[in-house]
PDB file of C-alpha atoms in Angstrom:
ATOM      1  CA  MET A  19      17.051   2.725 -22.974  1.00 50.00           C
ATOM      2  CA  GLU A  20      15.043   4.704 -20.469  1.00 52.00           C
ATOM      3  CA  ILE A  21      12.161   3.129 -18.526  1.00 53.00           C
ATOM      4  CA  PRO A  22       8.897   5.056 -18.937  1.00 53.00           C
ATOM      5  CA  THR A  23       8.035   6.975 -15.768  1.00 50.00           C
ATOM      6  CA  GLU A  24       4.800   5.086 -15.103  1.00 52.00           C
ATOM      7  CA  GLN A  25       6.722   1.787 -14.957  1.00 50.00           C
ATOM      8  CA  ALA A  26       9.758   2.979 -13.011  1.00 49.00           C
ATOM      9  CA  PRO A  27       9.813   2.039  -9.317  1.00 50.00           C
ATOM     10  CA  THR A  28       9.704   5.121  -7.133  1.00 50.00           C
ATOM     11  CA  HIS A  29      10.993   3.816  -3.774  1.00 62.00           C
ATOM     12  CA  THR A  30      10.017   6.911  -1.832  1.00 71.00           C
ATOM     13  CA  SER A  31       9.111   7.464   1.790  1.00 80.00           C
ATOM     14  CA  ALA A  32       5.776   6.921   3.467  1.00 84.00           C
ATOM     15  CA  LEU A  33       5.207  10.677   3.238  1.00 85.00           C
ATOM     16  CA  ALA A  34       4.402  10.146  -0.445  1.00 90.00           C
ATOM     17  CA  LEU A  35       1.365   8.063   0.549  1.00 94.00           C
ATOM     18  CA  THR A  36      -2.091   9.443   1.204  1.00 95.00           C
ATOM     19  CA  PRO A  37      -3.407   9.231   4.771  1.00 95.00           C
ATOM     20  CA  ARG A  38      -5.737   6.384   3.729  1.00 97.00           C
ATOM     21  CA  GLN A  39      -2.864   4.493   2.089  1.00 97.00           C
ATOM     22  CA  ARG A  40      -0.795   4.857   5.271  1.00 96.00           C
ATOM     23  CA  GLN A  41      -3.780   3.585   7.278  1.00 96.00           C
ATOM     24  CA  VAL A  42      -4.253   0.545   5.029  1.00 97.00           C
ATOM     25  CA  GLY A  43      -0.510  -0.105   5.039  1.00 97.00           C
ATOM     26  CA  ALA A  44      -0.296   0.053   8.821  1.00 96.00           C
ATOM     27  CA  LEU A  45      -3.131  -2.445   9.221  1.00 97.00           C
ATOM     28  CA  ALA A  46      -1.535  -4.778   6.670  1.00 97.00           C
ATOM     29  CA  ALA A  47       1.802  -4.481   8.473  1.00 96.00           C
ATOM     30  CA  MET A  48       0.021  -5.546  11.678  1.00 96.00           C
ATOM     31  CA  GLY A  49      -0.901  -8.768   9.913  1.00 96.00           C
ATOM     32  CA  LYS A  50      -4.550  -8.062   9.147  1.00 97.00           C
ATOM     33  CA  SER A  51      -6.001  -9.681   6.056  1.00 98.00           C
ATOM     34  CA  ASN A  52      -7.319  -7.635   3.144  1.00 98.00           C
ATOM     35  CA  HIS A  53     -10.841  -8.700   4.102  1.00 98.00           C
ATOM     36  CA  ALA A  54     -10.361  -7.582   7.725  1.00 98.00           C
ATOM     37  CA  ILE A  55      -8.904  -4.246   6.604  1.00 98.00           C
ATOM     38  CA  ALA A  56     -11.828  -3.717   4.239  1.00 98.00           C
ATOM     39  CA  GLN A  57     -14.353  -4.401   7.002  1.00 98.00           C
ATOM     40  CA  GLU A  58     -12.586  -2.188   9.535  1.00 98.00           C
ATOM     41  CA  LEU A  59     -12.282   0.774   7.155  1.00 98.00           C
ATOM     42  CA  PHE A  60     -15.619   0.252   5.355  1.00 98.00           C
ATOM     43  CA  LEU A  61     -13.910  -0.306   1.992  1.00 98.00           C
ATOM     44  CA  SER A  62     -14.219  -3.001  -0.630  1.00 98.00           C
ATOM     45  CA  VAL A  63     -11.559  -5.704  -0.713  1.00 98.00           C
ATOM     46  CA  LYS A  64     -10.655  -4.512  -4.235  1.00 98.00           C
ATOM     47  CA  THR A  65     -10.011  -0.993  -2.904  1.00 98.00           C
ATOM     48  CA  VAL A  66      -7.713  -2.412  -0.227  1.00 98.00           C
ATOM     49  CA  GLU A  67      -5.876  -4.428  -2.889  1.00 98.00           C
ATOM     50  CA  THR A  68      -5.482  -1.308  -5.025  1.00 97.00           C
ATOM     51  CA  HIS A  69      -4.136   0.697  -2.088  1.00 97.00           C
ATOM     52  CA  LEU A  70      -1.658  -2.077  -1.273  1.00 97.00           C
ATOM     53  CA  THR A  71      -0.461  -2.234  -4.883  1.00 96.00           C
ATOM     54  CA  VAL A  72       0.287   1.493  -4.833  1.00 96.00           C
ATOM     55  CA  ILE A  73       1.880   1.269  -1.379  1.00 96.00           C
ATOM     56  CA  TYR A  74       4.175  -1.600  -2.367  1.00 96.00           C
ATOM     57  CA  ARG A  75       5.252   0.174  -5.567  1.00 95.00           C
ATOM     58  CA  THR A  76       5.758   3.535  -3.861  1.00 94.00           C
ATOM     59  CA  LEU A  77       7.777   2.134  -0.964  1.00 94.00           C
ATOM     60  CA  GLY A  78       9.651  -0.423  -3.049  1.00 94.00           C
ATOM     61  CA  VAL A  79       8.573  -3.375  -0.914  1.00 95.00           C
ATOM     62  CA  SER A  80       7.129  -6.729  -1.907  1.00 94.00           C
ATOM     63  CA  THR A  81       5.858  -8.269   1.344  1.00 93.00           C
ATOM     64  CA  ARG A  82       3.768  -7.260   4.335  1.00 93.00           C
ATOM     65  CA  ALA A  83       6.753  -7.960   6.582  1.00 92.00           C
ATOM     66  CA  GLU A  84       8.608  -5.133   4.833  1.00 94.00           C
ATOM     67  CA  LEU A  85       5.736  -2.683   5.283  1.00 94.00           C
ATOM     68  CA  GLY A  86       6.297  -1.912   8.987  1.00 91.00           C
ATOM     69  CA  PRO A  87       9.894  -0.690   8.615  1.00 93.00           C
ATOM     70  CA  ALA A  88       9.061   1.124   5.349  1.00 93.00           C
ATOM     71  CA  LEU A  89       6.156   2.976   6.958  1.00 92.00           C
ATOM     72  CA  ALA A  90       8.140   3.969  10.079  1.00 87.00           C
TER      73      ALA A  90
END
């Protein structure tokens, strides 16, 4: 049985991310909270959460500790 494309993990490189997603990911990898990222980038916390969800799925990571190496 094949997994539908929208549910399949992609596990691609950081080049697949938008510049804003890379920016949010880098700040998260530095240990900043979602609230701090939102304030720094003038975004809502929900937008930061959405970016992080896409970043985690795209890079195939599940923690902020894994973000740094995945974004490098």
